[in-house]
mmCIF file of N, CA and C in Angstrom:
data_model
loop_
_atom_site.group_PDB
_atom_site.id
_atom_site.type_symbol
_atom_site.label_atom_id
_atom_site.label_comp_id
_atom_site.label_asym_id
_atom_site.label_seq_id
_atom_site.Cartn_x
_atom_site.Cartn_y
_atom_site.Cartn_z
ATOM 1 N N PHE B 64 7.182 34.352 49.661
ATOM 2 C CA PHE B 64 7.166 32.946 49.314
ATOM 3 C C PHE B 64 7.986 32.744 48.056
ATOM 4 N N PHE B 65 8.940 31.838 48.094
ATOM 5 C CA PHE B 65 9.710 31.520 46.898
ATOM 6 C C PHE B 65 9.882 30.017 46.810
ATOM 7 N N TYR B 66 10.227 29.530 45.633
ATOM 8 C CA TYR B 66 10.389 28.098 45.426
ATOM 9 C C TYR B 66 11.717 27.827 44.741
ATOM 10 N N LEU B 67 12.186 26.634 44.892
ATOM 11 C CA LEU B 67 13.465 26.223 44.329
ATOM 12 C C LEU B 67 13.217 25.488 43.017
ATOM 13 N N SER B 68 13.884 25.905 41.976
ATOM 14 C CA SER B 68 13.801 25.224 40.689
ATOM 15 C C SER B 68 15.141 24.582 40.388
ATOM 16 N N LEU B 69 15.143 23.282 40.131
ATOM 17 C CA LEU B 69 16.383 22.574 39.844
ATOM 18 C C LEU B 69 16.931 22.931 38.470
ATOM 19 N N ARG B 70 16.043 23.198 37.540
ATOM 20 C CA ARG B 70 16.451 23.627 36.207
ATOM 21 C C ARG B 70 15.993 25.071 36.046
ATOM 22 N N PRO B 71 16.901 25.981 35.787
ATOM 23 C CA PRO B 71 16.533 27.396 35.778
ATOM 24 C C PRO B 71 15.519 27.774 34.699
ATOM 25 N N HIS B 72 15.448 27.037 33.589
ATOM 26 C CA HIS B 72 14.526 27.409 32.511
ATOM 27 C C HIS B 72 13.143 26.777 32.664
ATOM 28 N N VAL B 73 12.967 25.848 33.617
ATOM 29 C CA VAL B 73 11.683 25.189 33.804
ATOM 30 C C VAL B 73 11.200 25.435 35.229
ATOM 31 N N SER B 74 10.084 26.062 35.365
ATOM 32 C CA SER B 74 9.518 26.318 36.681
ATOM 33 C C SER B 74 8.849 25.064 37.214
ATOM 34 N N LEU B 75 8.926 24.840 38.498
ATOM 35 C CA LEU B 75 8.224 23.714 39.107
ATOM 36 C C LEU B 75 6.716 23.909 39.045
ATOM 37 N N TRP B 76 6.290 25.111 38.798
ATOM 38 C CA TRP B 76 4.866 25.430 38.761
ATOM 39 C C TRP B 76 4.307 25.395 37.344
ATOM 40 N N ALA B 77 5.126 25.056 36.367
ATOM 41 C CA ALA B 77 4.668 24.990 34.981
ATOM 42 C C ALA B 77 3.712 23.821 34.820
ATOM 43 N N PRO B 78 2.734 23.946 33.948
ATOM 44 C CA PRO B 78 1.806 22.835 33.722
ATOM 45 C C PRO B 78 2.535 21.578 33.258
ATOM 46 N N VAL B 79 2.052 20.439 33.697
ATOM 47 C CA VAL B 79 2.678 19.167 33.353
ATOM 48 C C VAL B 79 2.645 18.938 31.850
ATOM 49 N N SER B 80 1.575 19.360 31.185
ATOM 50 C CA SER B 80 1.466 19.120 29.752
ATOM 51 C C SER B 80 2.592 19.794 28.980
ATOM 52 N N LYS B 81 3.061 20.939 29.443
ATOM 53 C CA LYS B 81 4.146 21.615 28.752
ATOM 54 C C LYS B 81 5.481 20.931 28.994
ATOM 55 N N LEU B 82 5.617 20.277 30.132
ATOM 56 C CA LEU B 82 6.877 19.638 30.464
ATOM 57 C C LEU B 82 7.063 18.298 29.776
ATOM 58 N N SER B 83 5.987 17.516 29.673
ATOM 59 C CA SER B 83 6.174 16.148 29.210
ATOM 60 C C SER B 83 5.207 15.709 28.116
ATOM 61 N N MET B 84 4.579 16.624 27.436
ATOM 62 C CA MET B 84 3.583 16.257 26.431
ATOM 63 C C MET B 84 4.207 15.469 25.280
ATOM 64 N N SER B 85 5.322 15.909 24.761
ATOM 65 C CA SER B 85 5.884 15.228 23.599
ATOM 66 C C SER B 85 6.500 13.881 23.959
ATOM 67 N N ALA B 86 7.015 13.740 25.149
ATOM 68 C CA ALA B 86 7.674 12.500 25.523
ATOM 69 C C ALA B 86 6.688 11.407 25.941
ATOM 70 N N ASP B 87 5.590 11.784 26.561
ATOM 71 C CA ASP B 87 4.670 10.809 27.130
ATOM 72 C C ASP B 87 3.366 10.666 26.351
ATOM 73 N N CYS B 88 3.293 11.177 25.139
ATOM 74 C CA CYS B 88 2.064 11.129 24.359
ATOM 75 C C CYS B 88 1.762 9.678 23.971
ATOM 76 N N ALA B 89 0.550 9.224 24.278
ATOM 77 C CA ALA B 89 0.160 7.854 23.963
ATOM 78 C C ALA B 89 0.038 7.682 22.447
ATOM 79 N N LYS B 90 0.478 6.536 21.959
ATOM 80 C CA LYS B 90 0.449 6.267 20.518
ATOM 81 C C LYS B 90 -0.308 4.982 20.235
ATOM 82 N N VAL B 91 -0.856 4.899 19.030
ATOM 83 C CA VAL B 91 -1.520 3.689 18.569
ATOM 84 C C VAL B 91 -0.803 3.211 17.310
ATOM 85 N N THR B 92 -0.806 1.911 17.105
ATOM 86 C CA THR B 92 -0.197 1.322 15.919
ATOM 87 C C THR B 92 -1.301 0.784 15.022
ATOM 88 N N ILE B 93 -1.336 1.280 13.789
ATOM 89 C CA ILE B 93 -2.379 0.892 12.836
ATOM 90 C C ILE B 93 -1.720 0.359 11.574
ATOM 91 N N LYS B 94 -2.156 -0.816 11.143
ATOM 92 C CA LYS B 94 -1.670 -1.427 9.898
ATOM 93 C C LYS B 94 -2.714 -1.168 8.824
ATOM 94 N N ILE B 95 -2.294 -0.566 7.719
ATOM 95 C CA ILE B 95 -3.204 -0.278 6.606
ATOM 96 C C ILE B 95 -2.736 -1.073 5.392
ATOM 97 N N THR B 96 -3.657 -1.850 4.814
ATOM 98 C CA THR B 96 -3.384 -2.690 3.649
ATOM 99 C C THR B 96 -4.032 -2.074 2.419
ATOM 100 N N LEU B 97 -3.314 -2.026 1.314
ATOM 101 C CA LEU B 97 -3.863 -1.547 0.048
ATOM 102 C C LEU B 97 -4.567 -2.704 -0.636
ATOM 103 N N THR B 98 -5.889 -2.643 -0.716
ATOM 104 C CA THR B 98 -6.656 -3.779 -1.237
ATOM 105 C C THR B 98 -6.709 -3.834 -2.758
ATOM 106 N N SER B 99 -6.367 -2.756 -3.435
ATOM 107 C CA SER B 99 -6.451 -2.770 -4.895
ATOM 108 C C SER B 99 -5.278 -3.507 -5.542
ATOM 109 N N ASP B 100 -4.230 -3.753 -4.794
ATOM 110 C CA ASP B 100 -3.064 -4.464 -5.313
ATOM 111 C C ASP B 100 -3.186 -5.944 -4.964
ATOM 112 N N PRO B 101 -3.050 -6.849 -5.953
ATOM 113 C CA PRO B 101 -3.177 -8.292 -5.673
ATOM 114 C C PRO B 101 -2.148 -8.815 -4.661
ATOM 115 N N LYS B 102 -1.021 -8.130 -4.522
ATOM 116 C CA LYS B 102 -0.003 -8.558 -3.562
ATOM 117 C C LYS B 102 -0.345 -8.142 -2.132
ATOM 118 N N LEU B 103 -1.376 -7.310 -1.962
ATOM 119 C CA LEU B 103 -1.827 -6.800 -0.666
ATOM 120 C C LEU B 103 -0.689 -6.205 0.174
ATOM 121 N N PRO B 104 -0.025 -5.176 -0.371
ATOM 122 C CA PRO B 104 1.025 -4.538 0.417
ATOM 123 C C PRO B 104 0.427 -3.815 1.621
ATOM 124 N N PHE B 105 1.186 -3.704 2.678
ATOM 125 C CA PHE B 105 0.702 -3.002 3.860
ATOM 126 C C PHE B 105 1.809 -2.142 4.440
ATOM 127 N N LYS B 106 1.398 -1.167 5.220
ATOM 128 C CA LYS B 106 2.322 -0.311 5.948
ATOM 129 C C LYS B 106 1.794 -0.174 7.369
ATOM 130 N N VAL B 107 2.719 -0.092 8.314
ATOM 131 C CA VAL B 107 2.359 0.052 9.722
ATOM 132 C C VAL B 107 2.705 1.466 10.156
ATOM 133 N N PHE B 108 1.723 2.142 10.747
ATOM 134 C CA PHE B 108 1.890 3.514 11.190
ATOM 135 C C PHE B 108 1.727 3.587 12.704
ATOM 136 N N LYS B 109 2.634 4.286 13.360
ATOM 137 C CA LYS B 109 2.539 4.520 14.796
ATOM 138 C C LYS B 109 2.331 6.013 14.973
ATOM 139 N N VAL B 110 1.119 6.388 15.384
ATOM 140 C CA VAL B 110 0.738 7.799 15.466
ATOM 141 C C VAL B 110 0.179 8.114 16.848
ATOM 142 N N PRO B 111 0.210 9.385 17.243
ATOM 143 C CA PRO B 111 -0.426 9.762 18.516
ATOM 144 C C PRO B 111 -1.922 9.463 18.454
ATOM 145 N N GLU B 112 -2.476 9.016 19.567
ATOM 146 C CA GLU B 112 -3.904 8.673 19.546
ATOM 147 C C GLU B 112 -4.786 9.896 19.350
ATOM 148 N N THR B 113 -4.258 11.089 19.549
ATOM 149 C CA THR B 113 -5.041 12.307 19.334
ATOM 150 C C THR B 113 -4.923 12.835 17.907
ATOM 151 N N ALA B 114 -4.143 12.173 17.063
ATOM 152 C CA ALA B 114 -3.962 12.623 15.678
ATOM 153 C C ALA B 114 -5.269 12.473 14.902
ATOM 154 N N PRO B 115 -5.598 13.442 14.043
ATOM 155 C CA PRO B 115 -6.805 13.310 13.218
ATOM 156 C C PRO B 115 -6.659 12.134 12.251
ATOM 157 N N PHE B 116 -7.699 11.337 12.131
ATOM 158 C CA PHE B 116 -7.642 10.172 11.255
ATOM 159 C C PHE B 116 -7.519 10.590 9.793
ATOM 160 N N THR B 117 -8.046 11.761 9.438
ATOM 161 C CA THR B 117 -7.918 12.250 8.064
ATOM 162 C C THR B 117 -6.449 12.447 7.690
ATOM 163 N N ALA B 118 -5.640 12.899 8.641
ATOM 164 C CA ALA B 118 -4.210 13.077 8.374
ATOM 165 C C ALA B 118 -3.533 11.732 8.127
ATOM 166 N N LEU B 119 -3.936 10.720 8.885
ATOM 167 C CA LEU B 119 -3.373 9.382 8.686
ATOM 168 C C LEU B 119 -3.776 8.817 7.323
ATOM 169 N N ILE B 120 -5.024 9.027 6.930
ATOM 170 C CA ILE B 120 -5.488 8.557 5.617
ATOM 171 C C ILE B 120 -4.683 9.233 4.504
ATOM 172 N N LYS B 121 -4.517 10.540 4.626
ATOM 173 C CA LYS B 121 -3.782 11.282 3.605
ATOM 174 C C LYS B 121 -2.342 10.771 3.500
ATOM 175 N N TYR B 122 -1.695 10.586 4.634
ATOM 176 C CA TYR B 122 -0.307 10.116 4.629
ATOM 177 C C TYR B 122 -0.211 8.690 4.071
ATOM 178 N N ALA B 123 -1.125 7.820 4.480
ATOM 179 C CA ALA B 123 -1.106 6.435 3.992
ATOM 180 C C ALA B 123 -1.340 6.388 2.484
ATOM 181 N N ALA B 124 -2.282 7.188 1.996
ATOM 182 C CA ALA B 124 -2.549 7.211 0.557
ATOM 183 C C ALA B 124 -1.320 7.691 -0.218
ATOM 184 N N GLU B 125 -0.629 8.695 0.303
ATOM 185 C CA GLU B 125 0.584 9.168 -0.354
ATOM 186 C C GLU B 125 1.668 8.092 -0.355
ATOM 187 N N GLU B 126 1.781 7.344 0.730
ATOM 188 C CA GLU B 126 2.772 6.271 0.809
ATOM 189 C C GLU B 126 2.491 5.174 -0.229
ATOM 190 N N PHE B 127 1.202 4.921 -0.502
ATOM 191 C CA PHE B 127 0.813 3.910 -1.486
ATOM 192 C C PHE B 127 0.666 4.496 -2.897
ATOM 193 N N LYS B 128 0.978 5.789 -3.044
ATOM 194 C CA LYS B 128 0.860 6.500 -4.326
ATOM 195 C C LYS B 128 -0.578 6.479 -4.846
ATOM 196 N N GLN B 129 -1.513 6.743 -3.944
ATOM 197 C CA GLN B 129 -2.933 6.828 -4.278
ATOM 198 C C GLN B 129 -3.424 8.238 -3.977
ATOM 199 N N ASN B 130 -4.556 8.609 -4.553
ATOM 200 C CA ASN B 130 -5.149 9.913 -4.285
ATOM 201 C C ASN B 130 -5.956 9.828 -2.986
ATOM 202 N N ALA B 131 -5.568 10.593 -1.979
ATOM 203 C CA ALA B 131 -6.241 10.544 -0.674
ATOM 204 C C ALA B 131 -7.682 11.033 -0.765
ATOM 205 N N ALA B 132 -7.946 11.987 -1.641
ATOM 206 C CA ALA B 132 -9.296 12.541 -1.761
ATOM 207 C C ALA B 132 -10.282 11.529 -2.339
ATOM 208 N N THR B 133 -9.778 10.539 -3.059
ATOM 209 C CA THR B 133 -10.667 9.558 -3.683
ATOM 210 C C THR B 133 -10.465 8.164 -3.104
ATOM 211 N N SER B 134 -10.065 8.091 -1.852
ATOM 212 C CA SER B 134 -9.847 6.800 -1.198
ATOM 213 C C SER B 134 -10.782 6.642 -0.008
ATOM 214 N N ALA B 135 -11.072 5.404 0.319
ATOM 215 C CA ALA B 135 -11.892 5.093 1.485
ATOM 216 C C ALA B 135 -11.129 4.106 2.364
ATOM 217 N N VAL B 136 -11.451 4.104 3.650
ATOM 218 C CA VAL B 136 -10.837 3.164 4.585
ATOM 219 C C VAL B 136 -11.946 2.332 5.198
ATOM 220 N N ILE B 137 -11.730 1.017 5.217
ATOM 221 C CA ILE B 137 -12.697 0.112 5.824
ATOM 222 C C ILE B 137 -11.972 -0.777 6.836
ATOM 223 N N SER B 138 -12.762 -1.386 7.705
ATOM 224 C CA SER B 138 -12.196 -2.355 8.642
ATOM 225 C C SER B 138 -12.069 -3.697 7.926
ATOM 226 N N ASN B 139 -11.476 -4.678 8.591
ATOM 227 C CA ASN B 139 -11.371 -6.015 8.005
ATOM 228 C C ASN B 139 -12.737 -6.672 7.840
ATOM 229 N N ASP B 140 -13.726 -6.202 8.596
ATOM 230 C CA ASP B 140 -15.085 -6.726 8.482
ATOM 231 C C ASP B 140 -15.864 -6.082 7.345
ATOM 232 N N GLY B 141 -15.261 -5.098 6.671
ATOM 233 C CA GLY B 141 -15.927 -4.426 5.564
ATOM 234 C C GLY B 141 -16.743 -3.217 5.968
ATOM 235 N N VAL B 142 -16.598 -2.761 7.194
ATOM 236 C CA VAL B 142 -17.351 -1.600 7.683
ATOM 237 C C VAL B 142 -16.600 -0.332 7.309
ATOM 238 N N GLY B 143 -17.294 0.610 6.677
ATOM 239 C CA GLY B 143 -16.687 1.890 6.326
ATOM 240 C C GLY B 143 -16.387 2.704 7.567
ATOM 241 N N ILE B 144 -15.313 3.460 7.534
ATOM 242 C CA ILE B 144 -14.884 4.238 8.689
ATOM 243 C C ILE B 144 -15.016 5.721 8.385
ATOM 244 N N ASN B 145 -15.710 6.428 9.271
ATOM 245 C CA ASN B 145 -15.851 7.875 9.159
ATOM 246 C C ASN B 145 -14.507 8.517 9.516
ATOM 247 N N PRO B 146 -13.927 9.304 8.610
ATOM 248 C CA PRO B 146 -12.602 9.867 8.894
ATOM 249 C C PRO B 146 -12.615 11.027 9.884
ATOM 250 N N ALA B 147 -13.772 11.520 10.271
ATOM 251 C CA ALA B 147 -13.854 12.658 11.192
ATOM 252 C C ALA B 147 -13.739 12.201 12.643
ATOM 253 N N GLN B 148 -12.662 11.486 12.957
ATOM 254 C CA GLN B 148 -12.401 10.981 14.299
ATOM 255 C C GLN B 148 -10.905 11.067 14.544
ATOM 256 N N THR B 149 -10.508 10.765 15.761
ATOM 257 C CA THR B 149 -9.077 10.682 16.039
ATOM 258 C C THR B 149 -8.601 9.257 15.758
ATOM 259 N N ALA B 150 -7.303 9.108 15.622
ATOM 260 C CA ALA B 150 -6.727 7.780 15.373
ATOM 261 C C ALA B 150 -7.013 6.846 16.553
ATOM 262 N N GLY B 151 -7.013 7.381 17.764
ATOM 263 C CA GLY B 151 -7.313 6.571 18.944
ATOM 264 C C GLY B 151 -8.730 6.048 18.951
ATOM 265 N N GLU B 152 -9.690 6.876 18.554
ATOM 266 C CA GLU B 152 -11.089 6.445 18.487
ATOM 267 C C GLU B 152 -11.274 5.351 17.444
ATOM 268 N N VAL B 153 -10.642 5.507 16.291
ATOM 269 C CA VAL B 153 -10.733 4.497 15.234
ATOM 270 C C VAL B 153 -10.122 3.188 15.715
ATOM 271 N N PHE B 154 -8.979 3.266 16.393
ATOM 272 C CA PHE B 154 -8.319 2.073 16.904
ATOM 273 C C PHE B 154 -9.212 1.340 17.902
ATOM 274 N N LEU B 155 -9.865 2.069 18.779
ATOM 275 C CA LEU B 155 -10.733 1.437 19.772
ATOM 276 C C LEU B 155 -11.978 0.818 19.143
ATOM 277 N N LYS B 156 -12.538 1.471 18.123
ATOM 278 C CA LYS B 156 -13.770 0.975 17.505
ATOM 279 C C LYS B 156 -13.532 -0.170 16.519
ATOM 280 N N TYR B 157 -12.452 -0.074 15.722
ATOM 281 C CA TYR B 157 -12.269 -1.000 14.604
ATOM 282 C C TYR B 157 -11.010 -1.858 14.693
ATOM 283 N N GLY B 158 -10.151 -1.598 15.646
ATOM 284 C CA GLY B 158 -8.918 -2.355 15.767
ATOM 285 C C GLY B 158 -7.792 -1.717 14.971
ATOM 286 N N GLY B 159 -6.667 -2.377 14.941
ATOM 287 C CA GLY B 159 -5.488 -1.817 14.309
ATOM 288 C C GLY B 159 -5.195 -2.346 12.925
ATOM 289 N N ASP B 160 -6.123 -3.085 12.320
ATOM 290 C CA ASP B 160 -5.914 -3.657 10.993
ATOM 291 C C ASP B 160 -6.991 -3.117 10.052
ATOM 292 N N LEU B 161 -6.603 -2.181 9.174
ATOM 293 C CA LEU B 161 -7.561 -1.506 8.293
ATOM 294 C C LEU B 161 -7.158 -1.691 6.837
ATOM 295 N N ARG B 162 -8.084 -1.336 5.933
ATOM 296 C CA ARG B 162 -7.848 -1.475 4.498
ATOM 297 C C ARG B 162 -8.128 -0.159 3.778
ATOM 298 N N LEU B 163 -7.248 0.192 2.852
ATOM 299 C CA LEU B 163 -7.399 1.388 2.029
ATOM 300 C C LEU B 163 -7.905 0.961 0.657
ATOM 301 N N ILE B 164 -8.977 1.606 0.207
ATOM 302 C CA ILE B 164 -9.575 1.270 -1.087
ATOM 303 C C ILE B 164 -9.601 2.527 -1.963
ATOM 304 N N PRO B 165 -8.924 2.518 -3.105
ATOM 305 C CA PRO B 165 -9.017 3.657 -4.024
ATOM 306 C C PRO B 165 -10.439 3.783 -4.579
ATOM 307 N N ARG B 166 -10.811 4.986 -5.002
ATOM 308 C CA ARG B 166 -12.186 5.289 -5.431
ATOM 309 C C ARG B 166 -12.646 4.398 -6.571
ATOM 310 N N ASP B 167 -11.790 4.034 -7.490
ATOM 311 C CA ASP B 167 -12.228 3.196 -8.606
ATOM 312 C C ASP B 167 -12.662 1.812 -8.159
ATOM 313 N N ARG B 168 -12.342 1.459 -6.899
ATOM 314 C CA ARG B 168 -12.748 0.173 -6.353
ATOM 315 C C ARG B 168 -13.912 0.310 -5.365
ATOM 316 N N VAL B 169 -14.310 1.542 -5.054
ATOM 317 C CA VAL B 169 -15.376 1.780 -4.072
ATOM 318 C C VAL B 169 -16.714 1.698 -4.766
ATOM 319 N N GLY B 170 -17.672 1.039 -4.110
ATOM 320 C CA GLY B 170 -19.036 1.000 -4.636
ATOM 321 C C GLY B 170 -19.186 -0.100 -5.558
#
């Protein structure tokens, strides 16, 4: 039994995830606003829905020149968000409009 492969380096029997994972990965768009600044600057991030939310928080805090370890993220309704989730889970639970609060403003 043999099979025909149109591309010599890719087997027709290879798992689909290896062939198209990077091209077809679902993404979510999340807007994060820095609430400590009176001008309310924001940045829009488009990340894979499987990305850890902690990584997004760290990157967003660095973009706003804030300390990620001492920052919190809340929804527009004021609900605190547990960072131990994926970006897709956060998007489904809280929507795509979030707020970053530095520690000196928390509590």
